[in-house]
XYZ file of C-alpha atoms in Angstrom:
492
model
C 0.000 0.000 0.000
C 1.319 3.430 -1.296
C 1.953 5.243 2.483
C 1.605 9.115 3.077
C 4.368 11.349 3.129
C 5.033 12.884 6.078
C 3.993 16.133 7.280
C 7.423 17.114 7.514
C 8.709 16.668 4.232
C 5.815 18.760 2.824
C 6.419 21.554 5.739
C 9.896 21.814 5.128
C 9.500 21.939 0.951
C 8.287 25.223 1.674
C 9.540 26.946 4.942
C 11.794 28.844 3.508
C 9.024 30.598 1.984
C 6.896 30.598 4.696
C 5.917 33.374 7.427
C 3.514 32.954 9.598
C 0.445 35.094 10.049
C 0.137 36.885 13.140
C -3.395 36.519 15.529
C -4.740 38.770 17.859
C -6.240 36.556 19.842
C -9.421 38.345 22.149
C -10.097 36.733 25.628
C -12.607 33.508 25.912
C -15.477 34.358 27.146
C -18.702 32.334 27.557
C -21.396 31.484 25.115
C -24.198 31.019 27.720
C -25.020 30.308 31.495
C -24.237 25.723 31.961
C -28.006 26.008 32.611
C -28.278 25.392 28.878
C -25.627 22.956 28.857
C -22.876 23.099 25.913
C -23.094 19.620 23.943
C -20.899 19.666 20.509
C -20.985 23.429 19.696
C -20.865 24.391 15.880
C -20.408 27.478 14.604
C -21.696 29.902 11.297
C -20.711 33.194 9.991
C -23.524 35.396 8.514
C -23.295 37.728 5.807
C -22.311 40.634 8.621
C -19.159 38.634 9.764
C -20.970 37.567 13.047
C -20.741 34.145 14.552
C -23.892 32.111 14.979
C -23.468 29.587 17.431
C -25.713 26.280 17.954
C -25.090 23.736 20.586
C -27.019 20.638 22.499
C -28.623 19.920 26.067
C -28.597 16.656 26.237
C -31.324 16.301 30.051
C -34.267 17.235 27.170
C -32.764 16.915 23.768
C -32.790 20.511 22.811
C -30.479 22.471 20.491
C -29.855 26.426 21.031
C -28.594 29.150 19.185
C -26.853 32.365 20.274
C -25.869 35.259 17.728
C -22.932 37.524 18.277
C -24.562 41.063 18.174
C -21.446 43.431 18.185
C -20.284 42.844 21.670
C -21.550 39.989 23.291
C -23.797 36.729 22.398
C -27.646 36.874 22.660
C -29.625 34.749 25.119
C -29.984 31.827 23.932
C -32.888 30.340 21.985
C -34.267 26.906 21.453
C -34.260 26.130 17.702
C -36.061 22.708 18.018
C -40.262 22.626 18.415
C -41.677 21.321 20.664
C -42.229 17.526 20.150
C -38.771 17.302 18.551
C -36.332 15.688 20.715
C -32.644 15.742 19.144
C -30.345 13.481 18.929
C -27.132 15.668 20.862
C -23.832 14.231 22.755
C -20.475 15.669 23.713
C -19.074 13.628 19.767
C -22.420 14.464 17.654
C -24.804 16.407 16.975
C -26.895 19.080 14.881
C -24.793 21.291 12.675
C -25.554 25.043 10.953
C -24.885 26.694 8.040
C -25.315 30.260 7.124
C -25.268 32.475 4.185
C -26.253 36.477 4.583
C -29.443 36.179 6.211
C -30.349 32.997 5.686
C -29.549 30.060 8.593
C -29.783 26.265 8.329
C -29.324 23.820 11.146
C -30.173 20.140 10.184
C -30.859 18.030 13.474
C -32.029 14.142 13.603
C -34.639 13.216 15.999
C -34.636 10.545 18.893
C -34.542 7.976 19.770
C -32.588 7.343 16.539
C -33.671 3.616 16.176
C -37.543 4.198 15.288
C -37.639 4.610 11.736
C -40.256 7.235 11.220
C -37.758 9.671 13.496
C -36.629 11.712 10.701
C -33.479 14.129 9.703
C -35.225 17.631 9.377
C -34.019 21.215 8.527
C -35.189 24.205 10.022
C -34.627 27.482 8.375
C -34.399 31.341 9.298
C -34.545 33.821 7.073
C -33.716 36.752 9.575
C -30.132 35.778 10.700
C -31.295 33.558 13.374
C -33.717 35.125 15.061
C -36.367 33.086 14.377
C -36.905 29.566 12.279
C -39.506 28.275 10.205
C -41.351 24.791 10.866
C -39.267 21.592 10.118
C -38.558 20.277 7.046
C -38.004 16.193 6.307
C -34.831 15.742 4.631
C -35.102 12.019 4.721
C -37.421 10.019 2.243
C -36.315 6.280 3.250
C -39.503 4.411 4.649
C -38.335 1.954 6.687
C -35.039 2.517 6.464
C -32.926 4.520 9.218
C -30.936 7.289 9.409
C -28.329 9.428 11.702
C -25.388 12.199 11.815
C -27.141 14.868 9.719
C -24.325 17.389 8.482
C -24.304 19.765 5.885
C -23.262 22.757 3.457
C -24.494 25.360 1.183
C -24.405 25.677 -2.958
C -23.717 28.717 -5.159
C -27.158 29.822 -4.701
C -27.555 29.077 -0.964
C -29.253 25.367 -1.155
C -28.581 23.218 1.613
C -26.658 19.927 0.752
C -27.207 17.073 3.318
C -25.197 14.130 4.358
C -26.430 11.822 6.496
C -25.779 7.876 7.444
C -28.099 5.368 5.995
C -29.025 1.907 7.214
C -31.502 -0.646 6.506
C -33.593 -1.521 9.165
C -32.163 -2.689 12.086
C -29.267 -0.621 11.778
C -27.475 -2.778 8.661
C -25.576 -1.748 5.544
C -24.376 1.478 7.083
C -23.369 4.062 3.687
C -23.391 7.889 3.511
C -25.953 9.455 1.061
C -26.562 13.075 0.042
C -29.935 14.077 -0.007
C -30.088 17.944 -2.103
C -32.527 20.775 -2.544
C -33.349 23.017 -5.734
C -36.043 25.137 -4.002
C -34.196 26.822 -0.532
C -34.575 23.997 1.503
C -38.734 23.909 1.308
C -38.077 20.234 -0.329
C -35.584 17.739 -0.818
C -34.514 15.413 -3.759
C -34.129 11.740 -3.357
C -30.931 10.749 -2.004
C -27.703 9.664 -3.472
C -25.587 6.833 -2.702
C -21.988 8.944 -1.554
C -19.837 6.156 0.280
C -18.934 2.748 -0.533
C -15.915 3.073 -2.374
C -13.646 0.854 -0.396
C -15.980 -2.391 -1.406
C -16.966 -2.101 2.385
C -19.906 -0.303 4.511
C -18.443 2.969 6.627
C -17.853 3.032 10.292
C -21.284 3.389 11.737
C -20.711 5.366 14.974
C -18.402 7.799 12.951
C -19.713 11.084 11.894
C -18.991 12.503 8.804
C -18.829 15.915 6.579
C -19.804 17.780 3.354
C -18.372 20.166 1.645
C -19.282 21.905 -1.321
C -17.487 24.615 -3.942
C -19.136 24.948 -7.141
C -19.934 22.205 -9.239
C -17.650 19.945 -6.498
C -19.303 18.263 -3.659
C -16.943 15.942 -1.662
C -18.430 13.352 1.367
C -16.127 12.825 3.863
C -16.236 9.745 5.931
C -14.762 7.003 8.400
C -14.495 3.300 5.716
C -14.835 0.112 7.687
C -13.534 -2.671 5.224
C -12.790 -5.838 7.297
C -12.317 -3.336 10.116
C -9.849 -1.344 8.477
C -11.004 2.803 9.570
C -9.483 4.623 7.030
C -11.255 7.857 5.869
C -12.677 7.886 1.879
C -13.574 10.783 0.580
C -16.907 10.791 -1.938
C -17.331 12.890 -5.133
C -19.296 14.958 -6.825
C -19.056 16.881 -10.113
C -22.948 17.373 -10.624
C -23.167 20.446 -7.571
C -24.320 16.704 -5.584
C -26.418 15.359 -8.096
C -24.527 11.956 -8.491
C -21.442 10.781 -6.643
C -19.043 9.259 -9.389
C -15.976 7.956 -8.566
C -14.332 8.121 -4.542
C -10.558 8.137 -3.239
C -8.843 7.252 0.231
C -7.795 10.834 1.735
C -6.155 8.443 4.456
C -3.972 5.203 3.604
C -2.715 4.374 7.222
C -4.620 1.108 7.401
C -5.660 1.479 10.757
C -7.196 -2.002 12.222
C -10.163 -1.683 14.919
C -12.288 -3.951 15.785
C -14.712 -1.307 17.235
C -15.858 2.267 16.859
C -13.773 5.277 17.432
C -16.983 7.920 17.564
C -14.804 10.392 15.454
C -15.149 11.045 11.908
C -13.086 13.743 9.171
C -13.864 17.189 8.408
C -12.507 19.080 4.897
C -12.708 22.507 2.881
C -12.437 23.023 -0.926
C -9.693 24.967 -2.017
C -9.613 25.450 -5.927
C -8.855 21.347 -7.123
C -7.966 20.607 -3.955
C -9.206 18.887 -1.080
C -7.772 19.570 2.457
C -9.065 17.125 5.147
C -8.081 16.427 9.225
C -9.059 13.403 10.658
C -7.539 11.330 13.846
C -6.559 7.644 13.208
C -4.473 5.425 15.821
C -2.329 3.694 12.820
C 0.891 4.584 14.916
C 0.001 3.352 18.352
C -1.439 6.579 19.474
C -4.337 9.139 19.029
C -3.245 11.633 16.524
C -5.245 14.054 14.505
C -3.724 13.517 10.404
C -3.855 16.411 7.572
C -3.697 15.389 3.949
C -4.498 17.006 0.239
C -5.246 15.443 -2.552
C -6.835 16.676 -6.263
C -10.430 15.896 -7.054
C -9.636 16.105 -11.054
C -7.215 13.218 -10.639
C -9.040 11.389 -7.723
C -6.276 9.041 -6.814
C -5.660 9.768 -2.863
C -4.277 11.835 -0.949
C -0.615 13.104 0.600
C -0.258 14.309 4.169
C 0.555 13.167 7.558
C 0.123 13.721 11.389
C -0.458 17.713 12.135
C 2.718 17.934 14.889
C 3.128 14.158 15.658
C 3.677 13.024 19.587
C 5.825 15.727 21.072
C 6.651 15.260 23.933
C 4.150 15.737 26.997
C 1.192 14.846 24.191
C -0.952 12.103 25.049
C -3.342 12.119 22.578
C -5.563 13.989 19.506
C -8.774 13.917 18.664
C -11.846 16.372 17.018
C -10.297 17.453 14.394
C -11.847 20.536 12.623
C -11.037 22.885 9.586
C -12.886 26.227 8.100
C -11.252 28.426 5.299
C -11.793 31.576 3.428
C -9.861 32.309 0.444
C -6.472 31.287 0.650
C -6.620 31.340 4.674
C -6.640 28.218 6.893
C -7.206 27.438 10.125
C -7.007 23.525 11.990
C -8.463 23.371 15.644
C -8.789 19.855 17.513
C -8.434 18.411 20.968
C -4.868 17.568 22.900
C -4.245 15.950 26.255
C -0.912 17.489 26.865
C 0.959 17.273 30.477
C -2.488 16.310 32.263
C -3.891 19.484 30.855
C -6.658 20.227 28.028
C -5.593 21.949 24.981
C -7.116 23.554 21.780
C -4.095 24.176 19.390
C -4.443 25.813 15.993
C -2.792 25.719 12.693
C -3.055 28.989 11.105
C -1.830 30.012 7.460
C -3.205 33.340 5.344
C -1.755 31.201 2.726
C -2.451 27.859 2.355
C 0.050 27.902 -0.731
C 3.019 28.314 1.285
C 1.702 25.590 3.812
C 1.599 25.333 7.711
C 3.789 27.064 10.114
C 5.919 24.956 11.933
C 4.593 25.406 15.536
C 1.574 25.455 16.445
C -0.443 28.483 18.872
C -2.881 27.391 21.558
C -6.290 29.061 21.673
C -7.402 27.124 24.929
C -4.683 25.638 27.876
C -7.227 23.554 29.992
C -6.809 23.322 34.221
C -7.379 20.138 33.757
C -8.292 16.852 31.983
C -12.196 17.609 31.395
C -11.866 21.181 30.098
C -12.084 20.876 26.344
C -14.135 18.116 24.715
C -15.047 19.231 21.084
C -14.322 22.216 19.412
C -14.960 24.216 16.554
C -13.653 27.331 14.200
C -14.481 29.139 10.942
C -12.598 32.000 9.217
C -14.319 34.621 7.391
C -13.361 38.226 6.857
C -10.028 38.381 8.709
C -10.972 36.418 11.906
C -11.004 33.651 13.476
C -13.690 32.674 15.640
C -13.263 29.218 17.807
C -15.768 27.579 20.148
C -15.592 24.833 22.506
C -17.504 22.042 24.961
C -16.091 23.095 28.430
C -17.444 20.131 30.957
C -15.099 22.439 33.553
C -17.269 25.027 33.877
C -20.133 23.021 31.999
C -20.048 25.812 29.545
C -19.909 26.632 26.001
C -17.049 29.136 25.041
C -15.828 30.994 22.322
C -12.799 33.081 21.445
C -11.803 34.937 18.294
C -8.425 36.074 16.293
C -8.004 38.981 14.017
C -5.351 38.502 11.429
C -4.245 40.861 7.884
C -5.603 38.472 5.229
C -3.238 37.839 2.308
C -4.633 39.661 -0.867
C -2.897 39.837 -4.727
C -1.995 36.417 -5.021
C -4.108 36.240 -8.200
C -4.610 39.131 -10.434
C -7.227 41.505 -8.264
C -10.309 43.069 -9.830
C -8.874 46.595 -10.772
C -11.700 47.041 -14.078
C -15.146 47.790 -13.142
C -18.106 45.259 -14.060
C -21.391 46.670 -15.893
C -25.346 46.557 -15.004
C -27.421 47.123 -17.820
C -30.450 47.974 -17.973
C -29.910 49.495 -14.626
C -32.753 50.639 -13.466
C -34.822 47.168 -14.571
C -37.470 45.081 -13.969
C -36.686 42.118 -16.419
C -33.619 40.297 -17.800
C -30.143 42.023 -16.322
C -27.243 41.643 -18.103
C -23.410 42.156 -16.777
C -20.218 42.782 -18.677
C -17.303 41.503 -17.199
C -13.728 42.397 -18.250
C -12.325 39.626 -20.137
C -9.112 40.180 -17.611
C -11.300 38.612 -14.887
C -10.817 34.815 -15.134
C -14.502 33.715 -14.792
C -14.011 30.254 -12.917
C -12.537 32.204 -10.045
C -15.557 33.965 -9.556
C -18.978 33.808 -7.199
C -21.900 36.127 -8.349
C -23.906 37.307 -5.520
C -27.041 39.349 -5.267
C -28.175 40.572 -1.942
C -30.685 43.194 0.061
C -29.255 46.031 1.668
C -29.591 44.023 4.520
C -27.424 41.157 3.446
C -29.968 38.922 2.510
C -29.026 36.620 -0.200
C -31.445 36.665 -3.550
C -29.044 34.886 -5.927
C -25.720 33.194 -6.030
C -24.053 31.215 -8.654
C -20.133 30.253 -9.236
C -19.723 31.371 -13.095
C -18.273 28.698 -15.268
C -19.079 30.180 -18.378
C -16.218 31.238 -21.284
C -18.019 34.260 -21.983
C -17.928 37.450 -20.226
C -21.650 38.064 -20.640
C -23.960 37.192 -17.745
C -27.690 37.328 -17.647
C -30.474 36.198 -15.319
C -34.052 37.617 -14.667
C -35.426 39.749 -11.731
C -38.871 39.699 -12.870
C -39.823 38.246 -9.809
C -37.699 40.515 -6.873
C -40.031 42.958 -4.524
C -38.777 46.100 -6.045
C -35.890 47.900 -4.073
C -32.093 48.600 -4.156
C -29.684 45.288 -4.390
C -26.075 44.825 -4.018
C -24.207 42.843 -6.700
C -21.299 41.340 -5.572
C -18.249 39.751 -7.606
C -16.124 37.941 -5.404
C -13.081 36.036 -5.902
C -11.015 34.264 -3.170
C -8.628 37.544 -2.755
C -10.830 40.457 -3.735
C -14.592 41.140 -4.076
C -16.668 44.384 -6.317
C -19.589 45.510 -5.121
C -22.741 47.382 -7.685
C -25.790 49.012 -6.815
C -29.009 47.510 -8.875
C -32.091 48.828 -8.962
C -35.100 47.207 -9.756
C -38.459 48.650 -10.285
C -42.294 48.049 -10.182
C -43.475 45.740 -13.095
């Protein structure tokens, strides 16, 4: 079997080159009283740069949110109706994504093992604030389902993965179920896993990721008890699942469940994914790349390996925007709790050397499961503290890195501006199209239209027919720079 190459060797290809970014780190502070417990916290960014965070309690099943409104979090709010326990422990649990306005979280109901307990969706349209009635993801009869997770298109559909079985909890595989329509309905599913020849690891969660026309499914294999992480992909925007690759070749042997699955981000052709695997003797939390065009696995190797006073690694997570990186997980390190971090503004020139520490526990319980995202020159971390019984959060400001592709410097056109029909924009044929997200919002941020733009001209239409008349923003954004219109569109 072809091995990884070590972390190392790709670190030190490139050190000479590399600098590391510098973080202002904030103090941690907490997310809300322990009254409303702090089971696996996940985090979202709106369209304002403000973190959205949702978390469990498990004594009644409930999942909360709290938004960040300019100095501290909100109080915070139960998401789930009543009549909807939710399936919510310290290593699972409901997840959120956001984009502008608009705010998913995808939660499965309990007890998991009745079939007509379903994966739903609930959706807000006013950054939180409030969410709509549940929406079943799942169409699968009698079959069962579990570890809802999920991601946002071009045009701000939600994506879901979740784990399938037949009844009685056989034939475990990862499908994506997709919507066309804002999440009011969902498409049948499609089969995502199963590219090993064996079934996945069936207490593992997983994780989807989407960038364009790519959608990639990110999971725990179990082939003869070998719990190696696969990778599924799509080049349909999640239509169909194709072809599949190992993003980890360690060959790790268990004859039971670790309860930890992979997480990944997009970047251009490539796929960047953490995951923790026990192929050397220990707990360690793994980073590997690997090109979705060619599909043929992945190169990477343990984030730091076992320094010295490390125990073990666990919980991996990663978030991105642009060419910035961050990589949070879990350390036992000299009978203390740590969150570390691997930060780069430029994924290009790798990972620093050394990593920073956004959390030193007091002791072995502090940290449990963490998360981060990275939008708009911060970093925003949260965290299960059973200390304090307490969810937490703390948050980095760093320069992002801008001209490493040619920046937008020529000025797009909106004609007919004023309109109430068909809009057409000329972009400068300097701009290289595939680069670039189109993005209509309201002045308040919420999102009316998205699409990545694939196509080889520089002439793109679509119709606003339908929009409540008003003032929009056009936005052309590319992973280093953005350009921002004003559209106008008037009574029909």
């Amino acid at each position: 079997m072809v091995r990884m190459l070590t972390f190392a060797t790709l670190l030190f290809a490139t050190i000479s080159l590399f600098s590391q970014a510098s973080v202002t780190w904030s103090a941690p502070m907490d997310i809300a009283q322990n009254t409303y417990d702090n089971q696996h916290p996940r985090i979202a960014v709106d369209g304002d740069g403000n973190p959205l965070v949702i978390w469990g309690r498990s004594s009644d099943e409930s999942v909360f949110i709290a938004r960040w409104n300019g100095s501290v979090f909100t109080m915070p709010m139960k998401v789930n109706p009543s009549g909807y326990a939710i399936a919510t422990q310290s290593w699972m649990g409901p997840h959120i994504a956001a984009q502008g306005d608009t705010v998913f979280v995808v939660v499965k109901r309990t007890p998991e093992a009745i079939d007509t307990n379903h994966v739903f969706i609930l959706r807000s349209l006013d950054g939180g604030m409030t969410f709509g009635n549940p929406v079943q993801v799942d169409a699968i009869a009698d079959s069962m389902s579990r570890f809802p997770t999920l991601d946002l298109d071009s045009q701000g559909n939600p994506l879901i993965a979740y784990m399938k079985f037949d009844p009685g909890f056989g034939n475990a595989r990862w499908v994506v179920a997709k919507s066309t329509d804002g999440g009011a309905s969902f498409n049948p599913d499609y089969l995502a896993s199963g590219w090993s020849g064996g079934t996945v690891c069936d207490c593992c969660p997983g994780s989807i990721v989407a960038d364009g026309n790519n959608v990639c499914v990110s999971y725990r294999d179990n082939l003869n008890n070998v719990r190696d992480t696969w990778t599924g992909i799509s080049t349909n925007g999640g239509s169909s699942f194709t072809q599949g690759m190992p993003i980890d070749q360690g060959n790790w042997m268990l004859m039971n469940c670790p309860s930890s699955g992979p997480d990944a981000v997009i970047l251009e052709d490539t796929l960047h994914s953490v995951f923790m695997s026990q192929e050397s003797g220990s707990a360690l939390v793994y980073w590997s790349k690997a090109s979705l065009s060619a599909a043929t696995g992945a190169i990477g190797g343990p984030i730091i390996g076992m320094q010295s006073g490390v125990t073990s690694q666990n919980f991996p997570r990663i978030a991105s925007d642009g060419p910035a990186v961050a990589i949070v997980w879990r350390q036992n390190f000299n009978m203390n709790v740590q969150i570390p971090i691997l930060f780069t503004n430029n994924i290009q020139d790798g990972f620093p050397a050394t990593y920073d520490s956004v959390v030193v526990g007091s002791g072995m319980s502090a940290v449990v499961n963490v998360d981060v995202a990275v939008a708009d020159g911060q970093i925003h971390v949260v965290w299960q503290d059973d200390a304090t019984g307490k969810a937490k959060y703390r948050k980095g400001t760093f320069t992002p890195l801008v001209g490493i592709t040619t920046p937008i410097q020529e000025s797009f056109a909106i004609s007919p501006n004023p309109t109430h029909g068909a809009v057409k924009l000329s972009i400068p044929t300097s701009w290289y199209l595939p680069d670039l997200t189109l993005r209509v919002t309201t002045l308040s941020g919420k999102v009316i239209y998205a699409r990545q733009l694939m196509e080889s001209s520089a002439d793109i239409e679509f119709q606003t027919d339908t929009w409540v008349p008003g003032v929009y923003l056009v936005q052309l954004l590319s992973p280093h720079s953005s350009q921002c219109n004003k559209l106008v569109v008037l009574p029909r």
